[in-house]
Short mmCIF file of N, CA and C in Angstrom, two decimals:
data_model
loop_
_atom_site.label_atom_id
_atom_site.label_comp_id
_atom_site.label_asym_id
_atom_site.label_seq_id
_atom_site.Cartn_x
_atom_site.Cartn_y
_atom_site.Cartn_z
N GLY A 1412 153.59 188.59 56.97
CA GLY A 1412 152.32 189.30 56.82
C GLY A 1412 151.91 189.97 58.12
N PRO A 1413 150.72 190.58 58.12
CA PRO A 1413 150.25 191.27 59.32
C PRO A 1413 150.00 190.29 60.46
N VAL A 1414 150.16 190.76 61.69
CA VAL A 1414 149.95 189.92 62.86
C VAL A 1414 148.76 190.46 63.65
N SER A 1415 148.10 189.55 64.40
CA SER A 1415 146.91 189.96 65.15
C SER A 1415 147.27 190.52 66.52
N ASP A 1416 148.49 190.29 66.98
CA ASP A 1416 148.91 190.77 68.29
C ASP A 1416 150.43 190.67 68.35
N ILE A 1417 151.02 191.30 69.37
CA ILE A 1417 152.46 191.22 69.58
C ILE A 1417 152.69 190.80 71.02
N TRP A 1418 153.56 189.79 71.19
CA TRP A 1418 153.93 189.30 72.52
C TRP A 1418 155.41 189.52 72.70
N LEU A 1419 155.81 189.82 73.93
CA LEU A 1419 157.19 190.12 74.29
C LEU A 1419 157.72 189.06 75.24
N GLU A 1420 158.93 188.57 74.99
CA GLU A 1420 159.59 187.73 75.98
C GLU A 1420 160.88 188.40 76.42
N VAL A 1421 160.97 188.64 77.73
CA VAL A 1421 162.11 189.31 78.36
C VAL A 1421 163.10 188.24 78.82
N GLY A 1422 164.36 188.36 78.39
CA GLY A 1422 165.38 187.41 78.84
C GLY A 1422 165.04 185.99 78.45
N PHE A 1423 165.03 185.72 77.14
CA PHE A 1423 164.53 184.43 76.66
C PHE A 1423 165.52 183.27 76.85
N GLY A 1424 166.70 183.55 77.40
CA GLY A 1424 167.66 182.47 77.68
C GLY A 1424 168.06 181.77 76.40
N GLY A 1425 167.85 180.45 76.32
CA GLY A 1425 168.19 179.69 75.12
C GLY A 1425 167.14 179.80 74.03
N GLY A 1426 166.01 180.41 74.33
CA GLY A 1426 164.99 180.67 73.31
C GLY A 1426 164.04 179.53 73.04
N GLU A 1427 164.10 178.45 73.84
CA GLU A 1427 163.22 177.30 73.59
C GLU A 1427 161.75 177.71 73.69
N HIS A 1428 161.43 178.45 74.74
CA HIS A 1428 160.05 178.89 74.96
C HIS A 1428 159.61 179.84 73.85
N LEU A 1429 160.45 180.81 73.54
CA LEU A 1429 160.14 181.80 72.50
C LEU A 1429 159.86 181.13 71.16
N ALA A 1430 160.75 180.23 70.75
CA ALA A 1430 160.60 179.57 69.45
C ALA A 1430 159.35 178.69 69.42
N ALA A 1431 159.09 177.97 70.51
CA ALA A 1431 157.92 177.09 70.55
C ALA A 1431 156.62 177.90 70.52
N GLN A 1432 156.58 179.00 71.25
CA GLN A 1432 155.37 179.85 71.24
C GLN A 1432 155.17 180.46 69.85
N ALA A 1433 156.26 180.89 69.22
CA ALA A 1433 156.17 181.48 67.88
C ALA A 1433 155.68 180.45 66.87
N ALA A 1434 156.14 179.21 67.01
CA ALA A 1434 155.69 178.14 66.10
C ALA A 1434 154.22 177.82 66.33
N ALA A 1435 153.79 177.84 67.61
CA ALA A 1435 152.40 177.51 67.94
C ALA A 1435 151.43 178.64 67.58
N HIS A 1436 151.94 179.87 67.43
CA HIS A 1436 151.09 181.04 67.17
C HIS A 1436 151.62 181.85 65.99
N PRO A 1437 151.52 181.30 64.77
CA PRO A 1437 152.07 182.01 63.61
C PRO A 1437 151.38 183.36 63.35
N GLU A 1438 150.19 183.54 63.93
CA GLU A 1438 149.44 184.79 63.73
C GLU A 1438 149.92 185.92 64.66
N ILE A 1439 150.79 185.57 65.63
CA ILE A 1439 151.28 186.54 66.62
C ILE A 1439 152.70 186.94 66.24
N GLY A 1440 153.01 188.23 66.40
CA GLY A 1440 154.38 188.69 66.26
C GLY A 1440 155.07 188.63 67.61
N PHE A 1441 156.30 188.14 67.65
CA PHE A 1441 157.05 188.00 68.90
C PHE A 1441 158.28 188.89 68.88
N ILE A 1442 158.52 189.54 70.02
CA ILE A 1442 159.79 190.25 70.23
C ILE A 1442 160.47 189.55 71.39
N GLY A 1443 161.70 189.10 71.17
CA GLY A 1443 162.48 188.46 72.23
C GLY A 1443 163.67 189.32 72.56
N CYS A 1444 163.91 189.54 73.86
CA CYS A 1444 165.04 190.34 74.31
C CYS A 1444 165.96 189.48 75.17
N GLU A 1445 167.24 189.50 74.84
CA GLU A 1445 168.23 188.70 75.59
C GLU A 1445 169.61 189.30 75.35
N PRO A 1446 170.29 189.74 76.42
CA PRO A 1446 171.61 190.34 76.21
C PRO A 1446 172.74 189.33 75.98
N PHE A 1447 172.53 188.05 76.32
CA PHE A 1447 173.64 187.09 76.23
C PHE A 1447 173.74 186.47 74.85
N VAL A 1448 174.93 186.55 74.28
CA VAL A 1448 175.14 186.14 72.89
C VAL A 1448 174.85 184.65 72.67
N ASN A 1449 175.14 183.80 73.65
CA ASN A 1449 174.88 182.37 73.47
C ASN A 1449 173.39 182.09 73.31
N GLY A 1450 172.57 182.79 74.08
CA GLY A 1450 171.13 182.62 73.97
C GLY A 1450 170.63 183.09 72.61
N VAL A 1451 171.16 184.22 72.15
CA VAL A 1451 170.76 184.76 70.84
C VAL A 1451 171.16 183.78 69.74
N ALA A 1452 172.39 183.25 69.82
CA ALA A 1452 172.85 182.29 68.81
C ALA A 1452 171.95 181.05 68.81
N ASN A 1453 171.59 180.58 70.00
CA ASN A 1453 170.75 179.39 70.12
C ASN A 1453 169.37 179.63 69.51
N VAL A 1454 168.76 180.77 69.84
CA VAL A 1454 167.41 181.02 69.32
C VAL A 1454 167.44 181.22 67.81
N LEU A 1455 168.51 181.79 67.29
CA LEU A 1455 168.61 181.97 65.84
C LEU A 1455 168.59 180.62 65.13
N SER A 1456 169.25 179.62 65.73
CA SER A 1456 169.23 178.30 65.10
C SER A 1456 167.83 177.67 65.21
N LEU A 1457 167.11 177.91 66.32
CA LEU A 1457 165.74 177.40 66.47
C LEU A 1457 164.79 178.09 65.48
N ILE A 1458 164.98 179.38 65.29
CA ILE A 1458 164.16 180.15 64.34
C ILE A 1458 164.39 179.62 62.92
N ASP A 1459 165.66 179.40 62.61
CA ASP A 1459 166.05 178.89 61.29
C ASP A 1459 165.47 177.50 61.06
N LYS A 1460 165.68 176.61 62.04
CA LYS A 1460 165.17 175.23 61.95
C LYS A 1460 163.66 175.20 61.79
N GLY A 1461 162.97 176.07 62.52
CA GLY A 1461 161.50 176.08 62.48
C GLY A 1461 160.94 176.90 61.34
N GLY A 1462 161.80 177.57 60.59
CA GLY A 1462 161.33 178.44 59.51
C GLY A 1462 160.42 179.55 60.03
N LEU A 1463 160.71 180.06 61.21
CA LEU A 1463 159.84 181.05 61.86
C LEU A 1463 160.10 182.44 61.28
N THR A 1464 159.02 183.10 60.89
CA THR A 1464 159.14 184.44 60.32
C THR A 1464 158.50 185.50 61.21
N ASN A 1465 157.97 185.09 62.35
CA ASN A 1465 157.21 186.01 63.21
C ASN A 1465 157.96 186.37 64.50
N VAL A 1466 159.30 186.29 64.47
CA VAL A 1466 160.11 186.62 65.65
C VAL A 1466 161.10 187.72 65.29
N ARG A 1467 161.18 188.72 66.16
CA ARG A 1467 162.20 189.76 66.06
C ARG A 1467 162.99 189.75 67.36
N LEU A 1468 164.30 189.99 67.27
CA LEU A 1468 165.16 189.90 68.44
C LEU A 1468 165.79 191.25 68.76
N PHE A 1469 165.95 191.51 70.04
CA PHE A 1469 166.70 192.66 70.54
C PHE A 1469 167.77 192.09 71.45
N ASP A 1470 169.04 192.17 71.03
CA ASP A 1470 170.10 191.47 71.76
C ASP A 1470 170.72 192.36 72.85
N ASP A 1471 169.83 192.88 73.70
CA ASP A 1471 170.27 193.75 74.79
C ASP A 1471 169.19 193.72 75.87
N ASP A 1472 169.36 194.53 76.89
CA ASP A 1472 168.41 194.60 78.00
C ASP A 1472 167.12 195.27 77.52
N VAL A 1473 165.99 194.62 77.78
CA VAL A 1473 164.69 195.13 77.34
C VAL A 1473 164.42 196.54 77.87
N ARG A 1474 165.01 196.88 79.01
CA ARG A 1474 164.76 198.20 79.59
C ARG A 1474 165.21 199.33 78.66
N LYS A 1475 166.15 199.02 77.75
CA LYS A 1475 166.58 200.03 76.77
C LYS A 1475 165.52 200.27 75.71
N LEU A 1476 164.62 199.29 75.52
CA LEU A 1476 163.52 199.44 74.56
C LEU A 1476 162.34 200.21 75.14
N PHE A 1477 162.15 200.12 76.45
CA PHE A 1477 160.95 200.68 77.08
C PHE A 1477 160.62 202.11 76.62
N PRO A 1478 161.61 203.02 76.57
CA PRO A 1478 161.25 204.40 76.22
C PRO A 1478 160.65 204.57 74.82
N ILE A 1479 160.92 203.65 73.90
CA ILE A 1479 160.41 203.84 72.54
C ILE A 1479 159.17 203.00 72.24
N LEU A 1480 158.74 202.18 73.21
CA LEU A 1480 157.56 201.34 72.97
C LEU A 1480 156.29 202.10 73.37
N PRO A 1481 155.27 202.10 72.49
CA PRO A 1481 154.03 202.81 72.83
C PRO A 1481 153.21 202.09 73.90
N ASP A 1482 152.35 202.83 74.57
CA ASP A 1482 151.42 202.27 75.55
C ASP A 1482 150.60 201.15 74.91
N ALA A 1483 150.25 200.17 75.72
CA ALA A 1483 149.35 199.08 75.29
C ALA A 1483 149.86 198.41 74.01
N SER A 1484 151.16 198.12 73.96
CA SER A 1484 151.77 197.50 72.78
C SER A 1484 151.54 196.00 72.72
N PHE A 1485 151.46 195.34 73.89
CA PHE A 1485 151.56 193.89 73.94
C PHE A 1485 150.33 193.23 74.55
N GLY A 1486 149.91 192.14 73.92
CA GLY A 1486 148.84 191.31 74.47
C GLY A 1486 149.35 190.37 75.53
N ARG A 1487 150.65 190.08 75.50
CA ARG A 1487 151.23 189.18 76.50
C ARG A 1487 152.71 189.52 76.67
N ILE A 1488 153.16 189.45 77.91
CA ILE A 1488 154.59 189.64 78.22
C ILE A 1488 155.03 188.47 79.10
N TYR A 1489 156.15 187.84 78.72
CA TYR A 1489 156.75 186.77 79.49
C TYR A 1489 158.06 187.26 80.10
N ALA A 1490 158.29 186.94 81.38
CA ALA A 1490 159.60 187.14 82.01
C ALA A 1490 159.83 185.89 82.86
N LEU A 1491 160.49 184.90 82.27
CA LEU A 1491 160.59 183.57 82.86
C LEU A 1491 161.99 183.32 83.40
N PHE A 1492 162.06 183.03 84.67
CA PHE A 1492 163.34 182.69 85.31
C PHE A 1492 164.38 183.79 85.13
N THR A 1493 163.94 185.05 85.31
CA THR A 1493 164.91 186.14 85.30
C THR A 1493 165.77 186.00 86.56
N ASP A 1494 166.98 186.56 86.51
CA ASP A 1494 167.95 186.39 87.59
C ASP A 1494 167.35 186.84 88.93
N PRO A 1495 167.33 185.95 89.95
CA PRO A 1495 166.71 186.34 91.22
C PRO A 1495 167.58 187.26 92.08
N TRP A 1496 168.86 187.42 91.72
CA TRP A 1496 169.77 188.25 92.51
C TRP A 1496 169.50 188.04 94.00
N PRO A 1497 169.85 186.86 94.52
CA PRO A 1497 169.43 186.50 95.88
C PRO A 1497 170.03 187.36 97.01
N LYS A 1498 171.23 187.92 96.80
CA LYS A 1498 171.83 188.73 97.87
C LYS A 1498 171.08 190.05 98.03
N THR A 1499 170.79 190.41 99.28
CA THR A 1499 170.00 191.62 99.56
C THR A 1499 170.59 192.84 98.85
N ARG A 1500 171.91 192.96 98.86
CA ARG A 1500 172.51 194.17 98.27
C ARG A 1500 172.32 194.23 96.75
N HIS A 1501 171.93 193.10 96.13
CA HIS A 1501 171.69 193.06 94.68
C HIS A 1501 170.22 193.15 94.31
N HIS A 1502 169.32 193.20 95.30
CA HIS A 1502 167.88 193.18 94.98
C HIS A 1502 167.48 194.26 93.98
N ARG A 1503 168.17 195.41 94.02
CA ARG A 1503 167.81 196.49 93.09
C ARG A 1503 168.04 196.10 91.63
N ARG A 1504 168.84 195.04 91.40
CA ARG A 1504 169.11 194.59 90.02
C ARG A 1504 168.00 193.68 89.48
N ARG A 1505 167.10 193.23 90.35
CA ARG A 1505 166.05 192.31 89.90
C ARG A 1505 165.21 192.97 88.81
N PHE A 1506 164.82 192.15 87.82
CA PHE A 1506 164.04 192.71 86.73
C PHE A 1506 162.71 193.28 87.22
N ILE A 1507 162.03 192.54 88.09
CA ILE A 1507 160.77 193.07 88.65
C ILE A 1507 161.13 194.01 89.79
N ASN A 1508 160.88 195.29 89.58
CA ASN A 1508 161.09 196.31 90.61
C ASN A 1508 160.10 197.45 90.34
N ASP A 1509 160.11 198.46 91.17
CA ASP A 1509 159.08 199.51 91.05
C ASP A 1509 159.06 200.14 89.65
N ASP A 1510 160.25 200.38 89.08
CA ASP A 1510 160.30 201.04 87.76
C ASP A 1510 159.74 200.13 86.67
N THR A 1511 160.17 198.87 86.63
CA THR A 1511 159.71 198.01 85.54
C THR A 1511 158.24 197.66 85.68
N VAL A 1512 157.73 197.54 86.90
CA VAL A 1512 156.30 197.23 87.06
C VAL A 1512 155.46 198.30 86.39
N GLY A 1513 155.82 199.56 86.59
CA GLY A 1513 155.09 200.66 85.93
C GLY A 1513 155.15 200.54 84.41
N GLU A 1514 156.31 200.16 83.89
CA GLU A 1514 156.46 199.99 82.45
C GLU A 1514 155.64 198.79 81.93
N LEU A 1515 155.66 197.68 82.67
CA LEU A 1515 154.89 196.51 82.25
C LEU A 1515 153.39 196.83 82.23
N GLU A 1516 152.93 197.55 83.24
CA GLU A 1516 151.51 197.96 83.28
C GLU A 1516 151.19 198.83 82.06
N ARG A 1517 152.10 199.74 81.73
CA ARG A 1517 151.90 200.65 80.61
C ARG A 1517 151.90 199.91 79.27
N LEU A 1518 152.79 198.93 79.14
CA LEU A 1518 152.98 198.25 77.85
C LEU A 1518 151.93 197.19 77.56
N LEU A 1519 151.29 196.65 78.60
CA LEU A 1519 150.27 195.63 78.37
C LEU A 1519 148.97 196.26 77.90
N LYS A 1520 148.35 195.62 76.94
CA LYS A 1520 147.00 196.01 76.53
C LYS A 1520 146.04 195.72 77.67
N ASP A 1521 144.88 196.35 77.68
CA ASP A 1521 143.83 196.01 78.63
C ASP A 1521 143.53 194.52 78.51
N ASP A 1522 143.44 193.84 79.63
CA ASP A 1522 143.22 192.39 79.70
C ASP A 1522 144.41 191.59 79.17
N GLY A 1523 145.51 192.25 78.87
CA GLY A 1523 146.72 191.54 78.46
C GLY A 1523 147.26 190.74 79.63
N GLU A 1524 148.18 189.83 79.32
CA GLU A 1524 148.66 188.89 80.34
C GLU A 1524 150.15 189.05 80.57
N LEU A 1525 150.53 189.05 81.83
CA LEU A 1525 151.94 189.02 82.24
C LEU A 1525 152.19 187.64 82.85
N ARG A 1526 153.15 186.91 82.30
CA ARG A 1526 153.49 185.59 82.83
C ARG A 1526 154.92 185.57 83.34
N LEU A 1527 155.06 185.17 84.59
CA LEU A 1527 156.37 185.11 85.24
C LEU A 1527 156.58 183.71 85.79
N ALA A 1528 157.85 183.32 85.92
CA ALA A 1528 158.16 182.06 86.57
C ALA A 1528 159.50 182.21 87.27
N SER A 1529 159.62 181.53 88.41
CA SER A 1529 160.90 181.51 89.13
C SER A 1529 160.93 180.28 90.03
N ASP A 1530 162.14 179.78 90.27
CA ASP A 1530 162.31 178.68 91.22
C ASP A 1530 162.95 179.21 92.51
N HIS A 1531 163.02 180.53 92.66
CA HIS A 1531 163.59 181.16 93.85
C HIS A 1531 162.45 181.79 94.65
N MET A 1532 162.07 181.14 95.76
CA MET A 1532 160.85 181.58 96.46
C MET A 1532 160.94 182.98 97.05
N GLY A 1533 162.14 183.39 97.45
CA GLY A 1533 162.29 184.78 97.93
C GLY A 1533 161.94 185.77 96.83
N TYR A 1534 162.34 185.46 95.61
CA TYR A 1534 162.04 186.33 94.47
C TYR A 1534 160.56 186.25 94.10
N VAL A 1535 159.97 185.06 94.22
CA VAL A 1535 158.53 184.92 93.95
C VAL A 1535 157.74 185.84 94.89
N ASP A 1536 158.08 185.81 96.19
CA ASP A 1536 157.40 186.68 97.16
C ASP A 1536 157.60 188.14 96.79
N TRP A 1537 158.83 188.48 96.44
CA TRP A 1537 159.18 189.85 96.05
C TRP A 1537 158.33 190.28 94.84
N MET A 1538 158.25 189.41 93.81
CA MET A 1538 157.48 189.74 92.60
C MET A 1538 156.01 189.95 92.96
N LEU A 1539 155.45 189.04 93.75
CA LEU A 1539 154.04 189.19 94.14
C LEU A 1539 153.81 190.51 94.86
N GLY A 1540 154.72 190.85 95.77
CA GLY A 1540 154.60 192.11 96.50
C GLY A 1540 154.63 193.32 95.58
N HIS A 1541 155.57 193.31 94.63
CA HIS A 1541 155.71 194.45 93.73
C HIS A 1541 154.59 194.54 92.70
N LEU A 1542 154.05 193.40 92.31
CA LEU A 1542 153.06 193.40 91.22
C LEU A 1542 151.63 193.59 91.70
N THR A 1543 151.34 193.27 92.95
CA THR A 1543 149.96 193.38 93.41
C THR A 1543 149.66 194.71 94.08
N VAL A 1544 150.68 195.45 94.44
CA VAL A 1544 150.49 196.62 95.30
C VAL A 1544 149.78 197.78 94.57
N ARG A 1545 149.93 197.87 93.25
CA ARG A 1545 149.45 199.06 92.54
C ARG A 1545 148.03 198.92 92.00
N GLY A 1546 147.58 197.68 91.82
CA GLY A 1546 146.19 197.48 91.41
C GLY A 1546 145.93 197.36 89.92
N ALA A 1547 146.92 197.64 89.07
CA ALA A 1547 146.68 197.54 87.63
C ALA A 1547 146.81 196.09 87.14
N LEU A 1548 147.53 195.28 87.90
CA LEU A 1548 147.74 193.88 87.52
C LEU A 1548 147.01 192.98 88.51
N ILE A 1549 146.22 192.07 88.01
CA ILE A 1549 145.43 191.19 88.86
C ILE A 1549 146.01 189.78 88.77
N TRP A 1550 146.44 189.27 89.93
CA TRP A 1550 146.97 187.91 89.99
C TRP A 1550 145.83 186.94 89.72
N GLN A 1551 146.05 186.01 88.78
CA GLN A 1551 144.98 185.12 88.32
C GLN A 1551 144.79 183.87 89.19
N ALA A 1552 145.66 183.65 90.17
CA ALA A 1552 145.58 182.41 90.95
C ALA A 1552 144.33 182.37 91.81
N ARG A 1553 143.62 181.25 91.75
CA ARG A 1553 142.44 181.01 92.59
C ARG A 1553 142.70 179.85 93.55
N ALA A 1554 143.60 178.95 93.18
CA ALA A 1554 143.94 177.78 93.99
C ALA A 1554 145.44 177.55 93.90
N LYS A 1555 145.98 176.76 94.82
CA LYS A 1555 147.43 176.55 94.87
C LYS A 1555 147.97 176.06 93.53
N ARG A 1556 147.25 175.16 92.87
CA ARG A 1556 147.76 174.60 91.61
C ARG A 1556 147.91 175.68 90.53
N ASP A 1557 147.23 176.82 90.69
CA ASP A 1557 147.34 177.89 89.69
C ASP A 1557 148.73 178.51 89.68
N TRP A 1558 149.48 178.32 90.75
CA TRP A 1558 150.87 178.81 90.70
C TRP A 1558 151.90 177.70 90.82
N THR A 1559 151.49 176.48 91.20
CA THR A 1559 152.46 175.37 91.24
C THR A 1559 152.50 174.61 89.92
N ASP A 1560 151.42 174.68 89.14
CA ASP A 1560 151.37 174.01 87.84
C ASP A 1560 151.55 175.04 86.74
N PRO A 1561 152.29 174.69 85.70
CA PRO A 1561 152.47 175.64 84.60
C PRO A 1561 151.17 175.84 83.82
N PRO A 1562 151.05 176.99 83.12
CA PRO A 1562 149.87 177.21 82.27
C PRO A 1562 149.75 176.10 81.21
N ALA A 1563 148.56 175.94 80.67
CA ALA A 1563 148.27 174.84 79.74
C ALA A 1563 149.20 174.81 78.53
N ASP A 1564 149.57 175.96 78.01
CA ASP A 1564 150.40 176.00 76.79
C ASP A 1564 151.88 176.17 77.10
N TRP A 1565 152.28 175.73 78.29
CA TRP A 1565 153.65 175.93 78.76
C TRP A 1565 154.67 175.16 77.94
N VAL A 1566 155.83 175.75 77.76
CA VAL A 1566 156.97 175.08 77.13
C VAL A 1566 158.11 175.12 78.13
N GLU A 1567 158.59 173.94 78.53
CA GLU A 1567 159.65 173.90 79.55
C GLU A 1567 160.96 174.43 78.98
N THR A 1568 161.65 175.24 79.76
CA THR A 1568 162.94 175.78 79.34
C THR A 1568 164.07 174.91 79.90
N ARG A 1569 165.23 175.07 79.32
CA ARG A 1569 166.41 174.35 79.78
C ARG A 1569 166.69 174.69 81.24
N TYR A 1570 166.56 175.95 81.57
CA TYR A 1570 166.81 176.39 82.94
C TYR A 1570 165.84 175.73 83.91
N GLU A 1571 164.59 175.68 83.52
CA GLU A 1571 163.55 175.08 84.37
C GLU A 1571 163.82 173.60 84.59
N ASN A 1572 164.24 172.94 83.54
CA ASN A 1572 164.59 171.52 83.60
C ASN A 1572 165.69 171.28 84.63
N LYS A 1573 166.73 172.13 84.59
CA LYS A 1573 167.84 172.03 85.55
C LYS A 1573 167.34 172.23 86.97
N ALA A 1574 166.49 173.22 87.17
CA ALA A 1574 165.96 173.52 88.50
C ALA A 1574 165.18 172.31 89.03
N ARG A 1575 164.31 171.74 88.19
CA ARG A 1575 163.53 170.58 88.61
C ARG A 1575 164.45 169.40 88.96
N ALA A 1576 165.51 169.22 88.19
CA ALA A 1576 166.45 168.13 88.43
C ALA A 1576 167.11 168.29 89.80
N LYS A 1577 167.29 169.54 90.24
CA LYS A 1577 167.87 169.81 91.57
C LYS A 1577 166.81 169.69 92.67
N GLY A 1578 165.55 169.51 92.28
CA GLY A 1578 164.47 169.44 93.27
C GLY A 1578 163.84 170.78 93.58
N ASP A 1579 164.22 171.84 92.84
CA ASP A 1579 163.60 173.15 93.03
C ASP A 1579 162.31 173.22 92.23
N LEU A 1580 161.22 173.57 92.90
CA LEU A 1580 159.93 173.60 92.21
C LEU A 1580 159.61 175.03 91.81
N PRO A 1581 159.44 175.27 90.53
CA PRO A 1581 159.13 176.62 90.09
C PRO A 1581 157.72 177.05 90.48
N ALA A 1582 157.55 178.36 90.59
CA ALA A 1582 156.22 178.95 90.73
C ALA A 1582 155.93 179.70 89.44
N TYR A 1583 154.66 179.63 89.02
CA TYR A 1583 154.21 180.26 87.78
C TYR A 1583 153.18 181.32 88.15
N LEU A 1584 153.47 182.56 87.81
CA LEU A 1584 152.59 183.65 88.20
C LEU A 1584 151.99 184.27 86.95
N CYS A 1585 150.67 184.29 86.88
CA CYS A 1585 149.97 184.89 85.73
C CYS A 1585 149.13 186.06 86.23
N PHE A 1586 149.34 187.20 85.59
CA PHE A 1586 148.61 188.42 85.93
C PHE A 1586 147.86 188.91 84.70
N SER A 1587 146.72 189.53 84.95
CA SER A 1587 145.94 190.14 83.88
C SER A 1587 145.96 191.65 84.07
N ARG A 1588 146.07 192.39 82.97
CA ARG A 1588 146.10 193.86 83.03
C ARG A 1588 144.67 194.38 83.16
N ARG A 1589 144.38 195.03 84.27
CA ARG A 1589 143.05 195.61 84.49
C ARG A 1589 142.76 196.63 83.38
N SER A 1590 141.54 196.65 82.93
CA SER A 1590 141.16 197.62 81.91
C SER A 1590 141.41 199.04 82.42
N ARG A 1591 141.96 199.88 81.56
CA ARG A 1591 142.26 201.26 81.96
C ARG A 1591 140.99 202.02 82.33
N ARG A 1592 139.85 201.59 81.79
CA ARG A 1592 138.57 202.24 82.16
C ARG A 1592 138.20 201.98 83.61
N ASP A 1593 138.67 200.84 84.16
CA ASP A 1593 138.26 200.45 85.51
C ASP A 1593 139.21 200.95 86.60
N GLN A 1594 140.27 201.63 86.20
CA GLN A 1594 141.27 202.00 87.21
C GLN A 1594 140.90 203.28 87.95
#
């Protein structure tokens, strides 16, 4: 049936987060993008098991979808534990970069939310630098725990679990899309 909003998850990995959010929010339509076939196969089994009807999948890089998505399409966008590409010569491959930030700003509805997570602190700094510089996205953190603790409705991913087991502490970054009237 009709949905009240659409949320996007970029690079959903094994799909644990995507499936759990879709189950918790049957009124929301979800689009999940993931180029790796194992992740797609895994999420399909979670969708099947959960009887979820509010998820659509794009089994490729989300950047290929950007040109056909209208402005202010999404109430929420997740990009959790995207590849940090730690070597300097690979930084241009990082999902958060000047081009994608402009697209994320365009695709979020006014007051929409962008949620990011990473256990690679160099990438966390990079993301903060790229996302705060333009002014359309407002970092929601007021205290340290706002980025060291996951949001209230968080669903731990397999990747995050592995990182914690190694002693790597993830950072959780939540941004709000400034109203286009206020820009």
